[in-house]
Amino acid sequence: MSDHRIIDLRVHCVHIPAQAVHSHGSGDVGGINAALCELTTDNGLTGWGEASPWPVFTGTLEAAAAALHVHLRPHVVGQDPCQVEPTMTQADRVLVGHPEAKAALESALLDLTGQITGLPIAELVGGRHRGEIPLSFSVANPDFGADLEDIARLWGDGVRLFKLKTGFADHAFDLMRLEHLRNTYGEAIRLRIDYNQGLLAYDAIRHIRDLEAFRPDFVEQPVRMHEREALAQITRAVDVPIMADEAVFNVHQALQGAGDRIANIFSLKTAKSGGIRRCIEIAAIARAAGIDVYGGCMFETSIAHMAGAHLMAAIPDLTLGCEFYMSTYYAQADIAQSPFPVRNGHVQVPKTPGLGIAPDPDMLGRYRTQLLKDT
């Protein structure tokens, strides 16, 4: 218990255009649309979290903003910010689904708790296993020439992990890009592949076997999220590791997925699972089953990225890195007071209390499209 009480919850909806459109097997994206959750206490502290939905994946911005402002706010104002689990348990009782909104609320609560206790979020949720995480960039521009320029620039910055978004064009285009990158950068580049559910189940094994010659680290979510039996059969049939993303949202799906061995890797995302603590539960299930985990992301600002960085710092056996590149290499601007910390191709996990990052007021005002607050 603490002597602090939450006195307000405000929701800032923001739109930040992208430097270039990114294409996926499930659609194109040209910017970041997020709802930032701001909690304030009677002692003058402010905590931040972010809901970063994608309509074809977790939900809509409008739904996430309403979940925070209309449905969760009455159960948060007046509460002790350090009582994170009771508050989040109540959030699950009063609102079904909306994991991205719950992730934003949890982040803001943990941010406040860290400021009150003097601890970074990673230490609040179990401890820090690492201070930096290798960064992966998603190669997803339909204009591969433009992507090659970006890859060369990131290579100069020390990035060595590159995930190709596939399935939005034809198979020959995917093979051409893989061959070009492997021939250009040799074994120094680590390639990954993500279909975003873009393959037909009956055709997936043939496509994936063609990709194995380029020695990718993994192939992510080749088929639709509900085609779990097909995903398991693909995992057993091919040599490259298969990663489940859309097929594993929560602990229940993780438990079933581990039992059915639907994949070799689970992608952890705070937005799809309802926050850092739920992702740690999924990671524990994966670890018990001998399944690896990866630091995935949505289309996020640096606020959600930092929550993800604390999560990845707290995972004992992370080997595949993270993809928290949006605010540095995708968005036209980073709205944080200081740039999201990327150095020599690695995300740096802060040691400061709480989340360790907050929006710059001027940047927030520039990119805000709506403010929801108590009238």
Coordinates of C-alpha atoms in Angstrom, one line a residue:
M1 CA 0.0 0.0 0.0
S2 CA 1.1 3.6 -0.6
D3 CA -0.3 7.0 0.4
H4 CA -0.8 8.0 -3.2
R5 CA -4.2 8.0 -4.9
I6 CA -5.0 8.4 -8.6
I7 CA -7.0 11.5 -9.2
D8 CA -7.4 11.6 -13.0
L9 CA -7.1 9.4 -16.1
R10 CA -6.9 11.2 -19.5
V11 CA -6.6 9.7 -23.0
H12 CA -4.6 11.3 -25.7
C13 CA -5.4 10.0 -29.2
V14 CA -2.5 10.6 -31.6
H15 CA -1.7 10.1 -35.3
I16 CA 1.9 10.1 -36.4
P17 CA 2.5 9.6 -40.2
A18 CA 5.1 7.1 -41.3
Q19 CA 8.1 7.7 -43.4
A20 CA 6.9 5.1 -45.9
V21 CA 3.9 2.7 -46.2
H22 CA 4.6 -0.8 -44.9
S23 CA 2.8 -3.7 -46.5
H24 CA 1.9 -7.0 -44.8
G25 CA 0.0 -10.1 -45.6
S26 CA -3.0 -8.6 -43.7
G27 CA -2.9 -5.1 -45.1
D28 CA -0.9 -1.8 -45.5
V29 CA -0.1 0.7 -42.8
G30 CA 1.0 4.3 -43.3
G31 CA 1.3 5.6 -39.7
I32 CA 0.8 5.1 -36.0
N33 CA -2.6 5.6 -34.4
A34 CA -2.5 5.2 -30.6
A35 CA -4.3 6.1 -27.4
L36 CA -1.9 7.3 -24.7
C37 CA -3.2 6.8 -21.1
E38 CA -2.1 9.5 -18.7
L39 CA -2.6 8.8 -14.9
T40 CA -2.0 11.5 -12.3
T41 CA -1.8 11.2 -8.5
D42 CA -2.7 13.5 -5.7
N43 CA 1.1 13.9 -5.0
G44 CA 1.8 15.2 -8.5
L45 CA 3.1 12.2 -10.2
T46 CA 2.2 11.2 -13.8
G47 CA 2.3 7.7 -15.3
W48 CA 2.1 6.8 -19.0
G49 CA 0.9 3.9 -21.1
E50 CA -0.1 3.3 -24.7
A51 CA -2.8 1.4 -26.5
S52 CA -1.7 0.8 -30.0
P53 CA -4.4 -1.2 -31.8
W54 CA -4.5 -2.4 -35.4
P55 CA -8.0 -3.0 -36.7
V56 CA -7.1 -6.2 -38.5
F57 CA -5.3 -7.6 -35.4
T58 CA -6.4 -6.4 -32.0
G59 CA -9.1 -3.8 -32.5
T60 CA -9.7 -0.1 -33.3
L61 CA -8.3 3.1 -31.8
E62 CA -11.8 4.3 -31.0
A63 CA -12.6 1.2 -29.0
A64 CA -9.4 1.4 -27.1
A65 CA -9.9 5.0 -26.2
A66 CA -13.5 4.4 -25.1
A67 CA -12.4 1.3 -23.1
L68 CA -10.0 3.5 -21.1
H69 CA -12.2 6.6 -20.8
V70 CA -15.7 5.2 -20.4
H71 CA -15.3 1.7 -18.9
L72 CA -12.0 1.6 -17.0
R73 CA -11.7 5.1 -15.7
P74 CA -14.4 4.8 -13.0
H75 CA -12.6 1.8 -11.5
V76 CA -9.2 3.5 -11.5
V77 CA -9.7 7.0 -10.2
G78 CA -9.4 6.9 -6.4
Q79 CA -7.2 3.8 -6.3
D80 CA -3.7 3.3 -5.0
P81 CA -1.5 3.1 -8.1
C82 CA 0.8 0.5 -6.4
Q83 CA -2.1 -2.0 -6.3
V84 CA -1.5 -3.0 -9.9
E85 CA -2.8 -6.6 -9.8
P86 CA -6.0 -5.8 -8.0
T87 CA -6.7 -2.9 -10.4
M88 CA -6.0 -5.0 -13.4
T89 CA -8.1 -7.9 -12.0
Q90 CA -11.0 -5.5 -11.7
A91 CA -10.4 -4.3 -15.3
D92 CA -10.8 -7.9 -16.5
R93 CA -14.0 -8.2 -14.5
V94 CA -15.7 -5.1 -15.9
L95 CA -14.4 -5.3 -19.5
V96 CA -14.0 -8.3 -21.7
G97 CA -11.2 -8.2 -24.3
H98 CA -9.6 -4.8 -25.2
P99 CA -6.1 -6.1 -24.3
E100 CA -4.4 -3.0 -25.8
A101 CA -6.3 -0.7 -23.5
K102 CA -5.5 -2.9 -20.5
A103 CA -1.8 -2.9 -21.5
A104 CA -1.9 1.0 -21.5
L105 CA -3.5 1.1 -18.1
E106 CA -1.0 -1.5 -16.7
S107 CA 2.0 0.5 -18.1
A108 CA 0.7 3.7 -16.5
L109 CA 0.2 2.0 -13.1
L110 CA 3.6 0.4 -13.2
D111 CA 5.2 3.7 -14.3
L112 CA 3.7 5.4 -11.2
T113 CA 4.6 2.4 -8.9
G114 CA 8.2 2.6 -10.2
Q115 CA 8.4 6.4 -9.5
I116 CA 7.0 5.8 -6.0
T117 CA 9.4 3.0 -5.2
G118 CA 12.4 4.2 -7.1
L119 CA 12.5 1.1 -9.3
P120 CA 12.4 0.6 -13.1
I121 CA 9.5 -1.4 -14.3
A122 CA 11.8 -4.4 -15.3
E123 CA 12.7 -4.7 -11.6
L124 CA 9.1 -4.4 -10.5
V125 CA 8.1 -7.4 -12.6
G126 CA 10.9 -9.7 -11.6
G127 CA 14.3 -8.2 -12.3
R128 CA 16.6 -7.2 -15.1
H129 CA 18.3 -10.0 -17.1
R130 CA 19.9 -7.7 -19.7
G131 CA 20.5 -4.0 -20.2
E132 CA 20.2 -4.0 -24.0
I133 CA 18.3 -6.0 -26.6
P134 CA 19.2 -6.6 -30.3
L135 CA 16.9 -4.6 -32.6
S136 CA 15.1 -6.0 -35.6
F137 CA 13.8 -3.9 -38.5
S138 CA 10.8 -5.0 -40.7
V139 CA 11.5 -4.8 -44.4
A140 CA 8.0 -4.0 -45.7
N141 CA 8.1 -1.3 -48.3
P142 CA 6.6 -2.4 -51.6
D143 CA 9.4 -0.4 -53.2
F144 CA 12.3 -2.7 -52.5
G145 CA 14.8 -0.1 -53.8
A146 CA 13.7 2.2 -51.0
D147 CA 14.0 -0.7 -48.5
L148 CA 17.6 -1.3 -49.6
E149 CA 18.5 2.3 -48.9
D150 CA 16.9 1.9 -45.4
I151 CA 18.7 -1.3 -44.8
A152 CA 22.1 0.2 -45.7
R153 CA 21.4 3.1 -43.4
L154 CA 20.4 0.8 -40.5
W155 CA 23.4 -1.5 -41.2
G156 CA 25.6 1.6 -40.6
D157 CA 23.8 2.1 -37.3
G158 CA 24.7 -1.5 -36.2
V159 CA 21.4 -3.2 -37.0
R160 CA 21.9 -6.8 -38.0
L161 CA 18.4 -8.3 -37.7
F162 CA 15.9 -7.8 -40.6
K163 CA 12.4 -9.3 -40.8
L164 CA 10.9 -9.4 -44.3
K165 CA 7.2 -9.0 -44.5
T166 CA 6.0 -11.5 -47.1
G167 CA 2.8 -12.6 -48.8
F168 CA 1.6 -9.1 -49.9
A169 CA 3.2 -9.6 -53.4
D170 CA 4.0 -12.8 -55.3
H171 CA 6.3 -15.6 -54.1
A172 CA 9.0 -14.6 -56.7
F173 CA 9.2 -11.1 -55.1
D174 CA 9.8 -12.7 -51.7
L175 CA 12.5 -15.0 -53.0
M176 CA 14.2 -12.2 -54.9
R177 CA 14.5 -10.0 -51.8
L178 CA 15.8 -12.8 -49.6
E179 CA 18.4 -13.8 -52.3
H180 CA 19.5 -10.2 -52.7
L181 CA 20.0 -9.6 -49.0
R182 CA 21.8 -12.9 -48.4
N183 CA 24.1 -12.3 -51.3
T184 CA 24.8 -8.7 -50.3
Y185 CA 25.4 -9.1 -46.6
G186 CA 26.4 -12.8 -46.4
E187 CA 26.1 -14.6 -43.1
A188 CA 26.4 -11.4 -41.1
I189 CA 22.8 -10.5 -41.7
R190 CA 20.1 -12.4 -39.7
L191 CA 17.0 -12.8 -41.8
R192 CA 13.5 -13.5 -40.5
I193 CA 10.2 -13.8 -42.4
D194 CA 6.6 -12.8 -41.5
Y195 CA 3.6 -13.7 -43.5
N196 CA 1.1 -12.0 -41.2
Q197 CA -1.4 -14.8 -42.0
G198 CA -0.9 -14.3 -45.7
L199 CA -0.6 -17.9 -46.9
L200 CA -3.2 -20.4 -47.8
A201 CA -2.9 -23.4 -45.5
Y202 CA -2.7 -25.9 -48.3
D203 CA 0.1 -23.9 -50.0
A204 CA 2.2 -22.9 -46.9
I205 CA 4.6 -25.8 -46.7
R206 CA 5.7 -25.6 -50.3
H207 CA 6.3 -21.8 -49.9
I208 CA 8.2 -22.1 -46.7
R209 CA 10.4 -24.9 -48.0
D210 CA 11.5 -22.6 -50.8
L211 CA 12.6 -20.0 -48.2
E212 CA 14.7 -22.4 -46.2
A213 CA 17.7 -22.1 -48.6
F214 CA 18.2 -18.6 -47.3
R215 CA 18.6 -19.8 -43.7
P216 CA 16.0 -17.6 -41.9
D217 CA 15.9 -17.5 -38.1
F218 CA 12.1 -18.2 -38.3
V219 CA 8.9 -17.9 -40.3
E220 CA 6.2 -16.0 -38.5
Q221 CA 2.4 -16.8 -38.6
P222 CA 2.1 -18.1 -42.1
V223 CA -1.6 -19.0 -41.9
R224 CA -4.7 -17.5 -40.4
M225 CA -4.9 -17.2 -36.6
H226 CA -7.7 -19.7 -36.2
E227 CA -5.9 -22.3 -38.4
R228 CA -4.1 -23.7 -35.4
E229 CA -4.1 -27.3 -36.5
A230 CA -2.6 -26.3 -39.8
L231 CA 0.0 -24.2 -38.0
A232 CA 1.0 -27.3 -35.9
Q233 CA 1.2 -29.4 -39.1
I234 CA 3.4 -26.8 -40.8
T235 CA 5.7 -26.7 -37.7
R236 CA 6.2 -30.4 -37.8
A237 CA 6.8 -30.5 -41.6
V238 CA 9.4 -27.8 -42.1
D239 CA 13.0 -27.4 -40.8
V240 CA 12.9 -23.6 -40.2
P241 CA 11.4 -22.6 -36.8
I242 CA 7.8 -21.4 -37.0
M243 CA 6.6 -18.5 -34.8
A244 CA 3.1 -18.0 -33.6
D245 CA 1.9 -14.4 -33.3
E246 CA -1.8 -13.9 -34.1
A247 CA -2.5 -17.5 -32.9
V248 CA -1.4 -16.7 -29.3
F249 CA -3.0 -13.7 -27.7
N250 CA -3.4 -14.8 -24.1
V251 CA -2.3 -17.4 -21.5
H252 CA -5.1 -19.8 -22.4
Q253 CA -4.1 -19.9 -26.1
A254 CA -0.4 -20.2 -25.0
L255 CA -1.2 -23.2 -22.8
Q256 CA -3.2 -24.9 -25.5
G257 CA -0.6 -23.9 -28.2
A258 CA 2.2 -25.3 -26.1
G259 CA 0.3 -28.6 -25.6
D260 CA -0.5 -28.9 -29.3
R261 CA 3.0 -27.7 -30.3
I262 CA 1.6 -25.2 -32.8
A263 CA 4.9 -23.4 -33.1
N264 CA 8.6 -23.3 -32.0
I265 CA 8.4 -19.6 -30.9
F266 CA 5.8 -17.3 -29.4
S267 CA 5.8 -13.6 -30.2
L268 CA 5.2 -11.5 -27.1
K269 CA 3.3 -8.2 -27.5
T270 CA 1.9 -6.3 -24.5
A271 CA -0.9 -4.8 -26.7
K272 CA -2.3 -8.2 -27.7
S273 CA -1.9 -9.9 -24.3
G274 CA -3.1 -7.1 -21.9
G275 CA 0.3 -5.9 -20.6
I276 CA 3.7 -6.9 -19.4
R277 CA 2.7 -9.2 -16.6
R278 CA 0.4 -11.3 -18.8
C279 CA 3.3 -11.6 -21.3
I280 CA 5.5 -12.9 -18.6
E281 CA 3.0 -15.6 -17.8
I282 CA 2.9 -16.6 -21.5
A283 CA 6.7 -16.6 -21.5
A284 CA 6.7 -18.9 -18.5
I285 CA 4.4 -21.4 -20.3
A286 CA 6.6 -21.2 -23.4
R287 CA 9.7 -21.8 -21.3
A288 CA 8.2 -24.9 -19.6
A289 CA 7.4 -26.3 -23.0
G290 CA 10.7 -25.6 -24.6
I291 CA 9.3 -22.8 -26.8
D292 CA 11.3 -19.7 -27.5
V293 CA 9.9 -16.1 -27.3
Y294 CA 10.5 -12.9 -29.3
G295 CA 9.9 -9.2 -28.6
G296 CA 7.2 -8.3 -31.1
C297 CA 5.4 -4.9 -31.5
M298 CA 2.4 -3.2 -32.9
F299 CA 2.5 0.2 -34.7
E300 CA 3.6 2.0 -31.6
T301 CA 5.2 5.2 -30.3
S302 CA 8.2 5.1 -28.0
I303 CA 5.8 4.9 -24.9
A304 CA 4.7 1.4 -25.8
H305 CA 8.1 0.5 -27.1
M306 CA 9.6 1.2 -23.7
A307 CA 7.0 -1.0 -21.9
G308 CA 8.1 -3.7 -24.3
A309 CA 11.8 -3.1 -23.6
H310 CA 11.1 -3.6 -19.8
L311 CA 9.3 -6.8 -20.6
M312 CA 12.1 -8.1 -22.7
A313 CA 14.7 -7.2 -20.1
A314 CA 12.7 -9.3 -17.5
I315 CA 12.5 -12.4 -19.7
P316 CA 15.2 -14.9 -18.6
D317 CA 16.1 -16.6 -21.9
L318 CA 15.5 -14.1 -24.7
T319 CA 17.7 -14.9 -27.7
L320 CA 15.9 -13.5 -30.8
G321 CA 15.8 -9.8 -30.0
C322 CA 13.0 -7.3 -30.4
E323 CA 11.4 -5.1 -33.1
F324 CA 10.9 -1.8 -31.3
Y325 CA 12.0 0.2 -34.3
M326 CA 8.9 2.3 -35.1
S327 CA 9.8 5.5 -33.3
T328 CA 13.3 5.5 -34.6
Y329 CA 13.1 4.2 -38.1
Y330 CA 9.4 4.2 -39.2
A331 CA 7.5 7.2 -37.8
Q332 CA 8.1 10.7 -39.0
A333 CA 8.6 11.8 -35.4
D334 CA 9.3 10.5 -31.9
I335 CA 6.9 12.2 -29.5
A336 CA 9.0 11.4 -26.4
Q337 CA 10.9 14.1 -24.4
S338 CA 14.1 12.3 -25.3
P339 CA 14.6 9.9 -28.3
F340 CA 13.9 6.2 -27.8
P341 CA 17.2 4.8 -26.8
V342 CA 18.8 2.8 -29.6
R343 CA 22.6 2.5 -29.8
N344 CA 24.7 0.3 -32.1
G345 CA 21.7 -1.7 -33.2
H346 CA 20.5 -2.4 -29.6
V347 CA 17.6 -1.0 -27.6
Q348 CA 18.9 0.3 -24.3
V349 CA 16.8 -0.5 -21.2
P350 CA 16.6 2.5 -18.8
K351 CA 17.6 2.2 -15.2
T352 CA 15.5 5.2 -14.1
P353 CA 12.4 4.7 -11.9
G354 CA 9.2 3.7 -13.7
L355 CA 8.8 3.6 -17.4
G356 CA 11.7 5.9 -18.1
I357 CA 10.1 7.8 -20.9
A358 CA 7.2 10.3 -21.3
P359 CA 5.7 12.4 -24.1
D360 CA 7.0 15.8 -24.9
P361 CA 4.1 18.2 -24.3
D362 CA 4.7 20.2 -27.5
M363 CA 5.0 17.0 -29.6
L364 CA 2.0 15.5 -28.0
G365 CA 0.0 18.6 -28.8
R366 CA 1.2 18.6 -32.4
Y367 CA 0.1 15.0 -33.1
R368 CA -2.9 14.7 -30.9
T369 CA -6.2 14.2 -32.7
Q370 CA -8.5 13.9 -29.6
L371 CA -8.3 14.4 -25.8
L372 CA -10.7 12.5 -23.6
K373 CA -10.9 13.8 -20.0
D374 CA -13.2 14.2 -17.1
T375 CA -15.7 17.0 -17.8

